[in-house]
Amino acid sequence: MPTVGDITQFLGGQIFGRTTLPDVDLSGKTMIVTGANTGLGLEAAKHLAKLNASKLILACRSIERGDKAASVIYDETNCKNQTEIQVWELDLADYQSTFSFAKRVVEELPRLDGFLANAGVEVEQFELAGDLELTLKVNVISTFFLALGVLPKLQETSEKYEADTTMTIVGSLIHNFAPDNQLDIRKEKDIFLELSRPEIADMAQRYPLSKLMSHQCARQLAKHVSATAKPGSTHVTINWANPGWCATSLVRSKKKSLPELALMPLIGWTAEYGSRTLVYALTAGKETHGCYLSESQVKQESSYVRSSKGQEIAQRLWNDLITRLREVRPER
């Protein structure tokens, strides 16, 4: 649970923090945004178009909704002359869709300069997707399966063009408030499977917990990239970013507590404002590798994530994730 310092940082950032957009030109670059048809993803995609990204891929569950989002971006940014927008289907609740998307990225794209892993779900009722609870599968397992799947294209682009490439995982300040005690699962057990048991699934706390787990896995992914990089070569920057507490469709669709109802109008941000930090992180460069960004700057994560126990659990989560990847990934 959060310390006083965690709560102070959250409130200070939300009330006094400021987000900024990067002053960069993305001409010639290819960017992917998942969950790009609404909310933070759509607003981030608009900003990338305004920054002259040459190719912008909107990854969405629905091609129809993705096409509508593309039309909105073209209309609002007047970017048709410099940005080609493509809509690719992606459903993170479906392993086949996840792996097919990654395969398409590797095989079809000449280059990939930035990947914004924004797609996620927040549900109130327990629901299985295969053998995993839906929130865990989408927000953690498949998010990192996809991250590992597109990583080779980011690395190839970095080496071939001597360019900075970045993967940004969308985190959340709410990881500070996650019930970390729910991760205290016996070492011989698979954490994801245990948390997918309906009799112990605390759905009221599931979204914050999934974001905590995402932060922990992002740390492990950054370590993996650093450990496997060729000596002397440039490598992909992995960072994760908090867009702030924003009034998005994801937030609006859930039942709110009285404090949430009272505070959102006072200190909540718009999706556009929150998306600026995501775009900032995606273009911030190698100095942010392995870092958490909030309010368009590097910040500390929760005390739990930084603790020895939190790091031990992070390694277990990563091991369980990689074991599952080996079991379900299609033969190459």
mmCIF file of C-alpha atoms in Angstrom:
data_model
loop_
_atom_site.group_PDB
_atom_site.id
_atom_site.type_symbol
_atom_site.label_atom_id
_atom_site.label_comp_id
_atom_site.label_asym_id
_atom_site.label_seq_id
_atom_site.Cartn_x
_atom_site.Cartn_y
_atom_site.Cartn_z
ATOM 1 C CA MET A 1 0.000 0.000 0.000
ATOM 2 C CA PRO A 2 1.171 3.584 -0.574
ATOM 3 C CA THR A 3 3.444 5.416 1.818
ATOM 4 C CA VAL A 4 2.946 9.060 2.739
ATOM 5 C CA GLY A 5 5.649 9.895 0.203
ATOM 6 C CA ASP A 6 3.813 8.010 -2.541
ATOM 7 C CA ILE A 7 0.572 9.873 -1.826
ATOM 8 C CA THR A 8 2.355 13.227 -1.641
ATOM 9 C CA GLN A 9 4.021 12.652 -5.006
ATOM 10 C CA PHE A 10 0.690 11.669 -6.573
ATOM 11 C CA LEU A 11 -1.191 14.702 -5.274
ATOM 12 C CA GLY A 12 1.664 17.085 -5.996
ATOM 13 C CA GLY A 13 2.026 15.847 -9.545
ATOM 14 C CA GLN A 14 -1.688 15.859 -10.254
ATOM 15 C CA ILE A 15 -2.315 19.320 -8.793
ATOM 16 C CA PHE A 16 0.889 21.173 -9.615
ATOM 17 C CA GLY A 17 2.472 19.044 -12.335
ATOM 18 C CA ARG A 18 2.697 20.238 -15.921
ATOM 19 C CA THR A 19 2.973 18.165 -19.063
ATOM 20 C CA THR A 20 4.831 19.300 -22.163
ATOM 21 C CA LEU A 21 5.110 18.176 -25.741
ATOM 22 C CA PRO A 22 8.518 17.455 -27.248
ATOM 23 C CA ASP A 23 10.001 19.846 -29.787
ATOM 24 C CA VAL A 24 10.923 17.226 -32.373
ATOM 25 C CA ASP A 25 10.327 16.494 -36.042
ATOM 26 C CA LEU A 26 9.293 12.899 -36.727
ATOM 27 C CA SER A 27 9.613 13.125 -40.502
ATOM 28 C CA GLY A 28 10.699 9.792 -41.955
ATOM 29 C CA LYS A 29 9.736 7.889 -38.820
ATOM 30 C CA THR A 30 7.160 5.141 -38.267
ATOM 31 C CA MET A 31 5.160 5.070 -35.042
ATOM 32 C CA ILE A 32 2.623 2.595 -33.653
ATOM 33 C CA VAL A 33 -0.016 3.377 -31.021
ATOM 34 C CA THR A 34 -2.118 0.566 -29.566
ATOM 35 C CA GLY A 35 -5.614 1.329 -28.335
ATOM 36 C CA ALA A 36 -5.537 4.316 -30.663
ATOM 37 C CA ASN A 37 -9.200 4.798 -31.493
ATOM 38 C CA THR A 38 -10.177 6.637 -28.315
ATOM 39 C CA GLY A 39 -8.932 8.433 -25.213
ATOM 40 C CA LEU A 40 -5.229 8.721 -24.516
ATOM 41 C CA GLY A 41 -4.259 6.637 -27.535
ATOM 42 C CA LEU A 42 -6.199 8.803 -29.960
ATOM 43 C CA GLU A 43 -4.856 12.021 -28.446
ATOM 44 C CA ALA A 44 -1.295 10.702 -28.547
ATOM 45 C CA ALA A 45 -1.759 9.713 -32.187
ATOM 46 C CA LYS A 46 -2.950 13.238 -33.003
ATOM 47 C CA HIS A 47 0.182 14.694 -31.449
ATOM 48 C CA LEU A 48 2.417 12.289 -33.377
ATOM 49 C CA ALA A 49 0.720 13.350 -36.604
ATOM 50 C CA LYS A 50 1.279 17.011 -35.724
ATOM 51 C CA LEU A 51 4.961 16.177 -35.184
ATOM 52 C CA ASN A 52 5.126 14.963 -38.806
ATOM 53 C CA ALA A 53 5.413 11.198 -38.294
ATOM 54 C CA SER A 54 5.652 9.783 -41.816
ATOM 55 C CA LYS A 55 3.741 6.606 -41.016
ATOM 56 C CA LEU A 56 1.331 6.225 -38.112
ATOM 57 C CA ILE A 57 -0.226 2.849 -37.369
ATOM 58 C CA LEU A 58 -3.352 2.774 -35.225
ATOM 59 C CA ALA A 59 -3.721 -0.632 -33.576
ATOM 60 C CA CYS A 60 -7.370 -1.208 -32.652
ATOM 61 C CA ARG A 61 -9.727 -4.072 -31.884
ATOM 62 C CA SER A 62 -12.199 -2.718 -34.431
ATOM 63 C CA ILE A 63 -11.072 -1.687 -37.911
ATOM 64 C CA GLU A 64 -14.247 0.368 -38.268
ATOM 65 C CA ARG A 65 -13.548 2.377 -35.111
ATOM 66 C CA GLY A 66 -9.922 2.688 -36.149
ATOM 67 C CA ASP A 67 -10.912 4.106 -39.530
ATOM 68 C CA LYS A 68 -13.125 6.667 -37.787
ATOM 69 C CA ALA A 69 -10.187 7.625 -35.561
ATOM 70 C CA ALA A 70 -7.957 8.020 -38.618
ATOM 71 C CA SER A 71 -10.520 10.356 -40.175
ATOM 72 C CA VAL A 72 -10.635 12.403 -36.976
ATOM 73 C CA ILE A 73 -6.842 12.700 -36.951
ATOM 74 C CA TYR A 74 -6.717 13.767 -40.591
ATOM 75 C CA ASP A 75 -9.493 16.311 -40.055
ATOM 76 C CA GLU A 76 -8.075 17.821 -36.867
ATOM 77 C CA THR A 77 -4.377 17.868 -37.763
ATOM 78 C CA ASN A 78 -4.453 18.504 -41.513
ATOM 79 C CA CYS A 79 -1.617 15.984 -41.819
ATOM 80 C CA LYS A 80 -2.571 14.147 -45.013
ATOM 81 C CA ASN A 81 0.372 15.543 -46.953
ATOM 82 C CA GLN A 82 3.007 14.308 -44.509
ATOM 83 C CA THR A 83 1.488 11.401 -42.553
ATOM 84 C CA GLU A 84 0.207 8.086 -43.850
ATOM 85 C CA ILE A 85 -2.208 6.572 -41.340
ATOM 86 C CA GLN A 86 -2.892 2.846 -41.382
ATOM 87 C CA VAL A 87 -5.309 0.913 -39.174
ATOM 88 C CA TRP A 88 -4.257 -2.574 -38.089
ATOM 89 C CA GLU A 89 -6.428 -4.962 -36.121
ATOM 90 C CA LEU A 90 -5.219 -5.976 -32.670
ATOM 91 C CA ASP A 91 -7.082 -7.767 -29.891
ATOM 92 C CA LEU A 92 -4.888 -8.346 -26.855
ATOM 93 C CA ALA A 93 -7.459 -10.728 -25.386
ATOM 94 C CA ASP A 94 -6.583 -13.110 -28.233
ATOM 95 C CA TYR A 95 -3.081 -14.608 -28.408
ATOM 96 C CA GLN A 96 -3.399 -15.315 -32.134
ATOM 97 C CA SER A 97 -4.234 -11.675 -32.843
ATOM 98 C CA THR A 98 -1.336 -10.533 -30.663
ATOM 99 C CA PHE A 99 1.236 -12.781 -32.315
ATOM 100 C CA SER A 100 -0.105 -12.071 -35.816
ATOM 101 C CA PHE A 101 0.227 -8.340 -35.223
ATOM 102 C CA ALA A 102 3.834 -8.701 -34.068
ATOM 103 C CA LYS A 103 4.638 -10.907 -37.067
ATOM 104 C CA ARG A 104 3.154 -8.340 -39.418
ATOM 105 C CA VAL A 105 5.245 -5.576 -37.856
ATOM 106 C CA VAL A 106 8.446 -7.544 -38.295
ATOM 107 C CA GLU A 107 7.703 -8.721 -41.828
ATOM 108 C CA GLU A 108 5.945 -5.738 -43.412
ATOM 109 C CA LEU A 109 7.410 -2.575 -41.941
ATOM 110 C CA PRO A 110 10.692 -1.241 -43.356
ATOM 111 C CA ARG A 111 11.330 0.445 -40.007
ATOM 112 C CA LEU A 112 9.770 1.096 -36.603
ATOM 113 C CA ASP A 113 10.912 4.070 -34.555
ATOM 114 C CA GLY A 114 8.391 4.239 -31.739
ATOM 115 C CA PHE A 115 5.897 1.877 -30.137
ATOM 116 C CA LEU A 116 3.354 3.172 -27.626
ATOM 117 C CA ALA A 117 1.760 0.292 -25.695
ATOM 118 C CA ASN A 118 -1.400 2.040 -24.602
ATOM 119 C CA ALA A 119 -4.198 -0.525 -25.041
ATOM 120 C CA GLY A 120 -5.821 -1.761 -21.861
ATOM 121 C CA VAL A 121 -9.084 -2.681 -20.183
ATOM 122 C CA GLU A 122 -10.772 -2.012 -16.864
ATOM 123 C CA VAL A 123 -13.690 -4.286 -16.069
ATOM 124 C CA GLU A 124 -15.809 -4.652 -12.951
ATOM 125 C CA GLN A 125 -17.027 -8.218 -13.438
ATOM 126 C CA PHE A 126 -14.788 -11.280 -13.414
ATOM 127 C CA GLU A 127 -14.270 -12.636 -16.915
ATOM 128 C CA LEU A 128 -11.910 -15.280 -18.221
ATOM 129 C CA ALA A 129 -10.051 -14.996 -21.517
ATOM 130 C CA GLY A 130 -8.839 -18.535 -21.943
ATOM 131 C CA ASP A 131 -7.361 -19.559 -18.606
ATOM 132 C CA LEU A 132 -6.558 -16.020 -17.455
ATOM 133 C CA GLU A 133 -8.645 -13.239 -15.986
ATOM 134 C CA LEU A 134 -9.233 -10.722 -18.785
ATOM 135 C CA THR A 135 -7.555 -7.703 -17.153
ATOM 136 C CA LEU A 136 -4.358 -9.620 -16.468
ATOM 137 C CA LYS A 137 -4.256 -11.078 -19.958
ATOM 138 C CA VAL A 138 -4.759 -7.767 -21.753
ATOM 139 C CA ASN A 139 -2.947 -5.303 -19.484
ATOM 140 C CA VAL A 140 0.027 -7.478 -18.612
ATOM 141 C CA ILE A 141 0.528 -10.795 -20.399
ATOM 142 C CA SER A 142 -0.396 -9.866 -23.978
ATOM 143 C CA THR A 143 0.998 -6.347 -23.647
ATOM 144 C CA PHE A 144 4.436 -7.788 -22.969
ATOM 145 C CA PHE A 145 4.060 -10.637 -25.457
ATOM 146 C CA LEU A 146 3.483 -7.937 -28.054
ATOM 147 C CA ALA A 147 6.332 -5.816 -26.718
ATOM 148 C CA LEU A 148 8.739 -8.724 -27.072
ATOM 149 C CA GLY A 149 7.317 -9.491 -30.515
ATOM 150 C CA VAL A 150 7.947 -6.036 -31.998
ATOM 151 C CA LEU A 151 11.238 -5.494 -30.176
ATOM 152 C CA PRO A 152 13.333 -7.030 -33.008
ATOM 153 C CA LYS A 153 12.005 -4.459 -35.499
ATOM 154 C CA LEU A 154 12.830 -1.595 -33.141
ATOM 155 C CA GLN A 155 16.316 -3.009 -32.664
ATOM 156 C CA GLU A 156 16.796 -3.529 -36.399
ATOM 157 C CA THR A 157 15.774 0.077 -37.069
ATOM 158 C CA SER A 158 18.130 1.354 -34.396
ATOM 159 C CA GLU A 159 21.082 -0.519 -35.890
ATOM 160 C CA LYS A 160 20.311 -0.010 -39.584
ATOM 161 C CA TYR A 161 19.585 3.706 -39.396
ATOM 162 C CA GLU A 162 21.687 4.546 -36.317
ATOM 163 C CA ALA A 163 18.507 6.013 -34.890
ATOM 164 C CA ASP A 164 17.021 6.257 -31.425
ATOM 165 C CA THR A 165 14.053 3.911 -31.138
ATOM 166 C CA THR A 166 11.734 3.740 -28.170
ATOM 167 C CA MET A 167 9.069 1.564 -26.635
ATOM 168 C CA THR A 168 6.861 3.280 -24.083
ATOM 169 C CA ILE A 169 4.573 1.227 -21.865
ATOM 170 C CA VAL A 170 1.631 3.216 -20.536
ATOM 171 C CA GLY A 171 1.734 2.927 -16.773
ATOM 172 C CA SER A 172 -0.370 4.694 -14.191
ATOM 173 C CA LEU A 173 -0.056 6.653 -10.986
ATOM 174 C CA ILE A 174 -2.655 4.237 -9.639
ATOM 175 C CA HIS A 175 0.064 1.604 -9.257
ATOM 176 C CA ASN A 176 0.847 3.425 -5.999
ATOM 177 C CA PHE A 177 -2.498 2.304 -4.591
ATOM 178 C CA ALA A 178 -2.461 -1.314 -5.770
ATOM 179 C CA PRO A 179 -2.953 -4.078 -3.167
ATOM 180 C CA ASP A 180 0.586 -5.436 -3.428
ATOM 181 C CA ASN A 181 -0.176 -8.024 -0.731
ATOM 182 C CA GLN A 182 -2.213 -9.888 -3.360
ATOM 183 C CA LEU A 183 1.085 -10.766 -5.050
ATOM 184 C CA ASP A 184 2.204 -12.717 -1.972
ATOM 185 C CA ILE A 185 1.693 -16.086 -3.626
ATOM 186 C CA ARG A 186 3.637 -19.243 -2.862
ATOM 187 C CA LYS A 187 6.763 -19.529 -4.995
ATOM 188 C CA GLU A 188 5.753 -22.807 -6.598
ATOM 189 C CA LYS A 189 2.578 -21.201 -7.971
ATOM 190 C CA ASP A 190 2.135 -19.252 -11.208
ATOM 191 C CA ILE A 191 1.101 -15.771 -10.056
ATOM 192 C CA PHE A 192 -1.073 -15.072 -13.096
ATOM 193 C CA LEU A 193 -2.966 -18.342 -12.778
ATOM 194 C CA GLU A 194 -3.506 -17.923 -9.056
ATOM 195 C CA LEU A 195 -4.880 -14.419 -9.526
ATOM 196 C CA SER A 196 -7.208 -15.793 -12.215
ATOM 197 C CA ARG A 197 -9.088 -17.954 -9.723
ATOM 198 C CA PRO A 198 -12.586 -16.440 -9.412
ATOM 199 C CA GLU A 199 -12.824 -17.143 -5.697
ATOM 200 C CA ILE A 200 -9.855 -14.882 -4.917
ATOM 201 C CA ALA A 201 -10.095 -12.301 -7.711
ATOM 202 C CA ASP A 202 -10.699 -8.875 -6.178
ATOM 203 C CA MET A 203 -12.106 -7.079 -9.213
ATOM 204 C CA ALA A 204 -12.482 -3.764 -7.405
ATOM 205 C CA GLN A 205 -8.691 -3.704 -7.095
ATOM 206 C CA ARG A 206 -7.806 -5.599 -10.255
ATOM 207 C CA TYR A 207 -7.029 -2.632 -12.511
ATOM 208 C CA PRO A 208 -4.591 -0.980 -10.053
ATOM 209 C CA LEU A 209 -2.997 -4.385 -9.477
ATOM 210 C CA SER A 210 -2.580 -4.933 -13.219
ATOM 211 C CA LYS A 211 -0.848 -1.570 -13.521
ATOM 212 C CA LEU A 212 1.501 -2.414 -10.666
ATOM 213 C CA MET A 213 2.360 -5.684 -12.394
ATOM 214 C CA SER A 214 2.863 -3.809 -15.659
ATOM 215 C CA HIS A 215 5.359 -1.467 -14.004
ATOM 216 C CA GLN A 216 7.236 -4.435 -12.581
ATOM 217 C CA CYS A 217 7.340 -6.220 -15.940
ATOM 218 C CA ALA A 218 8.449 -3.033 -17.705
ATOM 219 C CA ARG A 219 11.442 -2.902 -15.389
ATOM 220 C CA GLN A 220 12.294 -6.485 -16.277
ATOM 221 C CA LEU A 221 11.909 -5.785 -19.993
ATOM 222 C CA ALA A 222 14.342 -2.872 -19.740
ATOM 223 C CA LYS A 223 16.835 -5.125 -17.954
ATOM 224 C CA HIS A 224 16.390 -7.771 -20.659
ATOM 225 C CA VAL A 225 17.110 -5.241 -23.415
ATOM 226 C CA SER A 226 20.208 -3.949 -21.632
ATOM 227 C CA ALA A 227 21.510 -7.463 -20.965
ATOM 228 C CA THR A 228 21.046 -8.668 -24.550
ATOM 229 C CA ALA A 229 22.339 -5.574 -26.359
ATOM 230 C CA LYS A 230 25.438 -6.028 -28.484
ATOM 231 C CA PRO A 231 28.524 -4.387 -26.941
ATOM 232 C CA GLY A 232 28.968 -0.880 -28.276
ATOM 233 C CA SER A 233 25.690 -0.895 -30.188
ATOM 234 C CA THR A 234 22.712 1.364 -29.746
ATOM 235 C CA HIS A 235 19.743 -0.363 -28.209
ATOM 236 C CA VAL A 236 16.059 0.279 -27.885
ATOM 237 C CA THR A 237 14.974 2.641 -25.129
ATOM 238 C CA ILE A 238 12.363 1.101 -22.860
ATOM 239 C CA ASN A 239 10.474 3.429 -20.566
ATOM 240 C CA TRP A 240 7.021 3.611 -19.006
ATOM 241 C CA ALA A 241 4.891 6.654 -18.440
ATOM 242 C CA ASN A 242 2.021 7.852 -16.296
ATOM 243 C CA PRO A 243 -0.448 10.046 -18.208
ATOM 244 C CA GLY A 244 -1.986 11.287 -14.982
ATOM 245 C CA TRP A 245 -5.503 10.903 -13.681
ATOM 246 C CA CYS A 246 -7.508 11.682 -16.794
ATOM 247 C CA ALA A 247 -11.184 11.765 -17.717
ATOM 248 C CA THR A 248 -11.109 9.082 -20.413
ATOM 249 C CA SER A 249 -13.746 6.596 -21.543
ATOM 250 C CA LEU A 250 -11.908 3.939 -19.524
ATOM 251 C CA VAL A 251 -12.358 5.988 -16.352
ATOM 252 C CA ARG A 252 -15.872 7.191 -17.152
ATOM 253 C CA SER A 253 -17.185 3.658 -17.679
ATOM 254 C CA LYS A 254 -16.472 2.458 -14.140
ATOM 255 C CA LYS A 255 -18.363 3.122 -10.952
ATOM 256 C CA LYS A 256 -16.641 5.784 -8.896
ATOM 257 C CA SER A 257 -16.207 6.182 -5.186
ATOM 258 C CA LEU A 258 -17.318 9.399 -3.507
ATOM 259 C CA PRO A 259 -13.718 10.722 -3.314
ATOM 260 C CA GLU A 260 -13.289 10.052 -7.046
ATOM 261 C CA LEU A 261 -16.550 11.809 -7.870
ATOM 262 C CA ALA A 262 -15.481 14.808 -5.815
ATOM 263 C CA LEU A 263 -11.878 15.027 -6.990
ATOM 264 C CA MET A 264 -12.085 14.331 -10.735
ATOM 265 C CA PRO A 265 -13.699 17.700 -11.604
ATOM 266 C CA LEU A 266 -11.139 19.475 -9.422
ATOM 267 C CA ILE A 267 -7.827 17.846 -10.297
ATOM 268 C CA GLY A 268 -8.583 15.481 -13.187
ATOM 269 C CA TRP A 269 -6.886 16.078 -16.536
ATOM 270 C CA THR A 270 -8.200 15.813 -20.062
ATOM 271 C CA ALA A 271 -7.038 12.932 -22.233
ATOM 272 C CA GLU A 272 -5.234 15.416 -24.471
ATOM 273 C CA TYR A 273 -3.285 16.874 -21.571
ATOM 274 C CA GLY A 274 -2.339 13.473 -20.194
ATOM 275 C CA SER A 275 -1.295 12.168 -23.600
ATOM 276 C CA ARG A 276 1.482 14.748 -23.789
ATOM 277 C CA THR A 277 3.590 12.811 -21.301
ATOM 278 C CA LEU A 278 3.165 9.652 -23.395
ATOM 279 C CA VAL A 279 4.423 11.427 -26.512
ATOM 280 C CA TYR A 280 7.201 13.031 -24.496
ATOM 281 C CA ALA A 281 8.320 9.616 -23.232
ATOM 282 C CA LEU A 282 8.181 8.143 -26.729
ATOM 283 C CA THR A 283 10.645 10.762 -27.962
ATOM 284 C CA ALA A 284 12.695 11.420 -24.810
ATOM 285 C CA GLY A 285 15.713 9.371 -25.866
ATOM 286 C CA LYS A 286 18.132 6.887 -24.368
ATOM 287 C CA GLU A 287 18.606 8.875 -21.149
ATOM 288 C CA THR A 288 15.201 7.576 -20.071
ATOM 289 C CA HIS A 289 15.950 3.880 -20.614
ATOM 290 C CA GLY A 290 14.658 1.913 -17.647
ATOM 291 C CA CYS A 291 12.870 4.962 -16.257
ATOM 292 C CA TYR A 292 9.364 5.910 -15.172
ATOM 293 C CA LEU A 293 8.075 9.240 -16.434
ATOM 294 C CA SER A 294 5.261 11.361 -15.065
ATOM 295 C CA GLU A 295 4.395 14.995 -15.788
ATOM 296 C CA SER A 296 6.905 14.833 -18.671
ATOM 297 C CA GLN A 297 9.873 14.103 -16.409
ATOM 298 C CA VAL A 298 11.577 11.147 -14.784
ATOM 299 C CA LYS A 299 9.991 10.293 -11.441
ATOM 300 C CA GLN A 300 10.252 7.633 -8.743
ATOM 301 C CA GLU A 301 7.828 4.749 -8.741
ATOM 302 C CA SER A 302 6.068 3.529 -5.625
ATOM 303 C CA SER A 303 8.080 2.459 -2.609
ATOM 304 C CA TYR A 304 6.904 -1.107 -3.164
ATOM 305 C CA VAL A 305 8.166 -1.290 -6.759
ATOM 306 C CA ARG A 306 11.572 -0.053 -5.611
ATOM 307 C CA SER A 307 11.743 -2.367 -2.590
ATOM 308 C CA SER A 308 13.663 -5.635 -2.542
ATOM 309 C CA LYS A 309 10.388 -7.512 -2.167
ATOM 310 C CA GLY A 310 8.841 -5.685 -5.103
ATOM 311 C CA GLN A 311 11.863 -6.487 -7.257
ATOM 312 C CA GLU A 312 11.765 -10.135 -6.209
ATOM 313 C CA ILE A 313 8.106 -10.359 -7.217
ATOM 314 C CA ALA A 314 8.936 -8.588 -10.486
ATOM 315 C CA GLN A 315 11.423 -11.319 -11.349
ATOM 316 C CA ARG A 316 8.838 -13.998 -10.554
ATOM 317 C CA LEU A 317 6.251 -12.260 -12.731
ATOM 318 C CA TRP A 318 8.724 -12.066 -15.594
ATOM 319 C CA ASN A 319 9.682 -15.714 -15.233
ATOM 320 C CA ASP A 320 6.011 -16.752 -15.251
ATOM 321 C CA LEU A 321 5.371 -14.548 -18.278
ATOM 322 C CA ILE A 322 8.297 -15.980 -20.270
ATOM 323 C CA THR A 323 7.310 -19.539 -19.349
ATOM 324 C CA ARG A 324 3.814 -18.887 -20.670
ATOM 325 C CA LEU A 325 5.198 -17.273 -23.813
ATOM 326 C CA ARG A 326 7.171 -20.411 -24.597
ATOM 327 C CA GLU A 327 4.038 -22.502 -24.116
ATOM 328 C CA VAL A 328 1.651 -20.494 -26.294
ATOM 329 C CA ARG A 329 3.821 -18.836 -28.933
ATOM 330 C CA PRO A 330 3.312 -20.309 -32.414
ATOM 331 C CA GLU A 331 6.165 -22.299 -33.896
ATOM 332 C CA ARG A 332 8.361 -20.095 -36.045
#
